């Protein structure tokens, strides 16, 4: 069993100042609204309802932390998975978008405990302008980036492989990059993603 399966809800925050002090490694999940972020977290943690999946894109506005319990004290977290609000939601007011973008940017720039970023991209859409902006944003900080190409089961194997190679090649500015075709429904790429995330967090397989 993966240590990620032990993850449990820790806290929600609408502002960065409400987050716990950055004392243990964190891996954050980011991506466009409705890209399958909550589903990916749930399947990686082997829990159906750990992360909230809103049917309305852009509805989830909170930063949600899920803790991996410490072996020494189950009430304390040895690491966090961080679910950040989705971006690219067309139906949300502009001032709200800007507020969320500032929160997202501040977290990525200033969170000292951030060990890696997991970016979810719909393999059928490829890199969007907002995805590229986010990648350019984090590149100077040399934070490891794991790209999960969601909905990978929607493409035949050959096209999936070609698309994965093309997207990997286009993200040249990230030194520590891993790109994995991923599907929550067909369980594609789960073991590879699990191994990468545990490695970022400094945890071993249980």
Tab-separated table of C-alpha atoms in Angstrom:
chain	number	residue	atom	x	y	z
A	1	UNK	CA	0.000	0.000	0.000
A	2	UNK	CA	1.252	3.456	-0.898
A	3	UNK	CA	1.731	6.005	1.868
A	4	UNK	CA	-0.474	8.317	-0.200
A	5	UNK	CA	-3.393	6.024	0.648
A	6	UNK	CA	-3.103	7.219	4.261
A	7	UNK	CA	-3.719	10.850	3.322
A	8	UNK	CA	-6.488	12.611	5.195
A	9	UNK	CA	-7.991	16.065	5.111
A	10	UNK	CA	-6.012	18.527	7.203
A	11	UNK	CA	-7.204	22.090	6.568
A	12	UNK	CA	-8.765	24.438	4.008
A	13	UNK	CA	-7.595	28.010	3.568
A	14	UNK	CA	-8.882	30.932	1.530
A	15	UNK	CA	-5.694	32.928	2.163
A	16	UNK	CA	-2.030	31.967	2.398
A	17	UNK	CA	-1.757	33.316	5.924
A	18	UNK	CA	-4.245	30.665	7.041
A	19	UNK	CA	-1.942	27.816	5.999
A	20	UNK	CA	0.151	25.983	8.600
A	21	UNK	CA	3.791	26.984	8.943
A	22	UNK	CA	5.913	25.447	6.135
A	23	UNK	CA	7.613	22.749	8.190
A	24	UNK	CA	7.176	19.548	6.111
A	25	UNK	CA	7.471	18.857	2.354
A	26	UNK	CA	4.498	19.717	0.153
A	27	UNK	CA	3.551	18.701	-3.375
A	28	UNK	CA	0.875	20.895	-4.923
A	29	UNK	CA	-1.615	20.020	-7.659
A	30	UNK	CA	-2.518	22.705	-10.199
A	31	UNK	CA	-4.387	22.832	-13.493
A	32	UNK	CA	-7.260	24.256	-15.436
A	33	UNK	CA	-10.711	23.934	-13.935
A	34	UNK	CA	-12.383	20.638	-14.828
A	35	UNK	CA	-9.111	18.999	-15.941
A	36	UNK	CA	-9.540	16.123	-13.490
A	37	UNK	CA	-7.432	17.380	-10.585
A	38	UNK	CA	-9.694	16.163	-7.792
A	39	UNK	CA	-10.166	12.797	-9.504
A	40	UNK	CA	-6.397	12.386	-9.792
A	41	UNK	CA	-5.858	13.132	-6.109
A	42	UNK	CA	-8.631	10.724	-5.142
A	43	UNK	CA	-7.310	7.848	-7.254
A	44	UNK	CA	-3.695	8.392	-6.152
A	45	UNK	CA	-4.838	8.338	-2.531
A	46	UNK	CA	-7.208	5.421	-3.199
A	47	UNK	CA	-10.118	7.361	-1.695
A	48	UNK	CA	-13.316	8.253	-3.521
A	49	UNK	CA	-14.151	11.565	-1.850
A	50	UNK	CA	-10.930	12.905	-0.327
A	51	UNK	CA	-10.736	15.839	-2.766
A	52	UNK	CA	-13.906	17.719	-3.587
A	53	UNK	CA	-14.805	17.660	-7.287
A	54	UNK	CA	-17.199	20.473	-8.148
A	55	UNK	CA	-19.468	20.032	-11.153
A	56	UNK	CA	-19.142	23.769	-11.781
A	57	UNK	CA	-15.661	24.748	-13.052
A	58	UNK	CA	-14.084	27.453	-10.927
A	59	UNK	CA	-16.356	26.809	-7.945
A	60	UNK	CA	-13.641	25.421	-5.653
A	61	UNK	CA	-11.795	28.489	-4.378
A	62	UNK	CA	-9.980	27.104	-1.364
A	63	UNK	CA	-6.492	25.739	-0.893
A	64	UNK	CA	-7.001	22.254	0.552
A	65	UNK	CA	-4.255	20.391	2.388
A	66	UNK	CA	-4.244	16.614	2.800
A	67	UNK	CA	-1.731	15.287	5.302
A	68	UNK	CA	0.262	12.070	5.247
A	69	UNK	CA	0.263	11.053	8.944
A	70	UNK	CA	3.606	10.836	10.698
A	71	UNK	CA	4.605	7.350	11.873
A	72	UNK	CA	5.626	8.873	15.203
A	73	UNK	CA	2.454	10.901	15.749
A	74	UNK	CA	-0.626	10.105	13.604
A	75	UNK	CA	-2.136	13.492	14.479
A	76	UNK	CA	0.801	15.259	12.830
A	77	UNK	CA	1.561	15.288	9.104
A	78	UNK	CA	4.917	14.157	7.734
A	79	UNK	CA	4.059	15.690	4.331
A	80	UNK	CA	1.198	17.435	2.536
A	81	UNK	CA	-0.610	17.119	-0.775
A	82	UNK	CA	-1.949	20.566	-1.638
A	83	UNK	CA	-4.960	21.041	-3.911
A	84	UNK	CA	-4.844	24.561	-5.368
A	85	UNK	CA	-7.848	26.267	-7.006
A	86	UNK	CA	-8.232	25.611	-10.723
A	87	UNK	CA	-7.621	28.355	-13.256
A	88	UNK	CA	-9.067	29.289	-16.641
A	89	UNK	CA	-12.693	29.424	-15.546
A	90	UNK	CA	-14.598	31.567	-18.080
A	91	UNK	CA	-17.736	32.051	-15.989
A	92	UNK	CA	-16.037	33.682	-12.993
A	93	UNK	CA	-15.823	37.459	-12.516
A	94	UNK	CA	-12.514	39.056	-13.582
A	95	UNK	CA	-11.687	40.489	-10.155
A	96	UNK	CA	-12.169	37.048	-8.611
A	97	UNK	CA	-9.891	35.497	-11.247
A	98	UNK	CA	-7.191	38.052	-10.463
A	99	UNK	CA	-7.508	37.413	-6.735
A	100	UNK	CA	-7.136	33.647	-7.219
A	101	UNK	CA	-4.208	34.149	-9.605
A	102	UNK	CA	-2.420	36.254	-7.007
A	103	UNK	CA	-2.997	33.603	-4.335
A	104	UNK	CA	-1.741	30.854	-6.654
A	105	UNK	CA	1.299	32.872	-7.697
A	106	UNK	CA	2.204	33.841	-4.159
A	107	UNK	CA	2.004	30.233	-3.031
A	108	UNK	CA	4.254	29.006	-5.846
A	109	UNK	CA	6.760	31.818	-5.337
A	110	UNK	CA	6.994	31.981	-1.565
A	111	UNK	CA	6.108	28.596	-0.052
A	112	UNK	CA	9.480	27.377	1.245
A	113	UNK	CA	8.224	23.835	1.893
A	114	UNK	CA	7.108	23.314	-1.726
A	115	UNK	CA	8.951	20.219	-2.981
A	116	UNK	CA	7.322	19.824	-6.407
A	117	UNK	CA	4.415	20.914	-8.597
A	118	UNK	CA	2.003	18.465	-10.235
A	119	UNK	CA	0.451	20.101	-13.292
A	120	UNK	CA	-2.567	18.399	-14.834
A	121	UNK	CA	-3.195	18.907	-18.546
A	122	UNK	CA	-5.911	17.376	-20.710
A	123	UNK	CA	-3.904	15.333	-23.229
A	124	UNK	CA	-6.479	16.103	-25.916
A	125	UNK	CA	-6.051	19.875	-25.543
A	126	UNK	CA	-2.314	20.022	-24.954
A	127	UNK	CA	-0.600	23.011	-23.373
A	128	UNK	CA	-2.857	26.048	-23.139
A	129	UNK	CA	-1.687	29.634	-22.810
A	130	UNK	CA	-2.407	29.577	-19.087
A	131	UNK	CA	-0.462	26.325	-18.651
A	132	UNK	CA	2.525	27.876	-20.425
A	133	UNK	CA	2.299	30.971	-18.238
A	134	UNK	CA	2.347	28.841	-15.104
A	135	UNK	CA	5.328	26.823	-16.365
A	136	UNK	CA	7.234	30.028	-17.163
A	137	UNK	CA	6.273	31.314	-13.737
A	138	UNK	CA	7.853	28.452	-11.802
A	139	UNK	CA	10.836	27.790	-14.101
A	140	UNK	CA	13.196	30.329	-12.422
A	141	UNK	CA	12.664	28.660	-9.043
A	142	UNK	CA	13.842	25.263	-10.356
A	143	UNK	CA	10.975	23.440	-8.678
A	144	UNK	CA	10.522	19.869	-9.987
A	145	UNK	CA	7.494	19.567	-12.258
A	146	UNK	CA	5.383	16.447	-12.774
A	147	UNK	CA	2.950	16.783	-15.665
A	148	UNK	CA	0.020	14.380	-15.633
A	149	UNK	CA	-1.657	14.194	-19.037
A	150	UNK	CA	-5.207	13.406	-17.988
A	151	UNK	CA	-7.874	11.664	-20.090
A	152	UNK	CA	-5.039	9.639	-21.690
A	153	UNK	CA	-7.416	6.716	-22.225
A	154	UNK	CA	-9.275	8.857	-24.776
A	155	UNK	CA	-6.365	8.569	-27.239
A	156	UNK	CA	-5.037	5.412	-28.940
A	157	UNK	CA	-1.613	4.270	-27.727
A	158	UNK	CA	0.363	5.625	-30.680
A	159	UNK	CA	-1.202	9.090	-30.527
A	160	UNK	CA	-0.819	9.119	-26.740
A	161	UNK	CA	2.904	8.405	-27.056
A	162	UNK	CA	3.411	11.040	-29.763
A	163	UNK	CA	1.531	13.699	-27.791
A	164	UNK	CA	3.466	12.927	-24.612
A	165	UNK	CA	6.768	13.320	-26.464
A	166	UNK	CA	5.659	16.597	-28.077
A	167	UNK	CA	4.536	18.128	-24.776
A	168	UNK	CA	7.729	17.014	-23.025
A	169	UNK	CA	9.819	18.593	-25.779
A	170	UNK	CA	7.926	21.889	-25.521
A	171	UNK	CA	8.650	22.301	-21.782
A	172	UNK	CA	12.382	22.895	-22.160
A	173	UNK	CA	12.629	25.520	-19.421
A	174	UNK	CA	12.025	23.024	-16.603
A	175	UNK	CA	15.200	21.166	-15.622
A	176	UNK	CA	13.565	18.512	-13.435
A	177	UNK	CA	10.594	17.409	-15.561
A	178	UNK	CA	8.529	14.222	-15.672
A	179	UNK	CA	5.580	13.789	-18.054
A	180	UNK	CA	3.180	10.862	-17.577
A	181	UNK	CA	0.049	9.902	-19.570
A	182	UNK	CA	-2.636	9.521	-16.912
A	183	UNK	CA	-6.208	8.327	-16.555
A	184	UNK	CA	-8.147	8.137	-13.298
A	185	UNK	CA	-10.882	5.974	-14.819
A	186	UNK	CA	-8.593	3.475	-16.561
A	187	UNK	CA	-5.852	3.736	-13.904
A	188	UNK	CA	-3.130	4.677	-16.367
A	189	UNK	CA	0.104	6.107	-14.990
A	190	UNK	CA	-0.919	5.760	-11.354
A	191	UNK	CA	2.093	3.737	-10.207
A	192	UNK	CA	4.540	6.055	-11.982
A	193	UNK	CA	2.887	9.167	-10.534
A	194	UNK	CA	2.763	7.630	-7.056
A	195	UNK	CA	6.482	6.825	-7.159
A	196	UNK	CA	7.396	10.314	-8.356
A	197	UNK	CA	5.300	12.083	-5.706
A	198	UNK	CA	6.634	9.930	-2.866
A	199	UNK	CA	10.148	10.683	-4.085
A	200	UNK	CA	9.481	14.444	-4.066
A	201	UNK	CA	8.131	14.179	-0.527
A	202	UNK	CA	11.091	12.145	0.668
A	203	UNK	CA	8.867	9.181	1.507
A	204	UNK	CA	9.359	5.561	0.584
A	205	UNK	CA	6.785	2.994	-0.446
A	206	UNK	CA	5.089	1.545	2.600
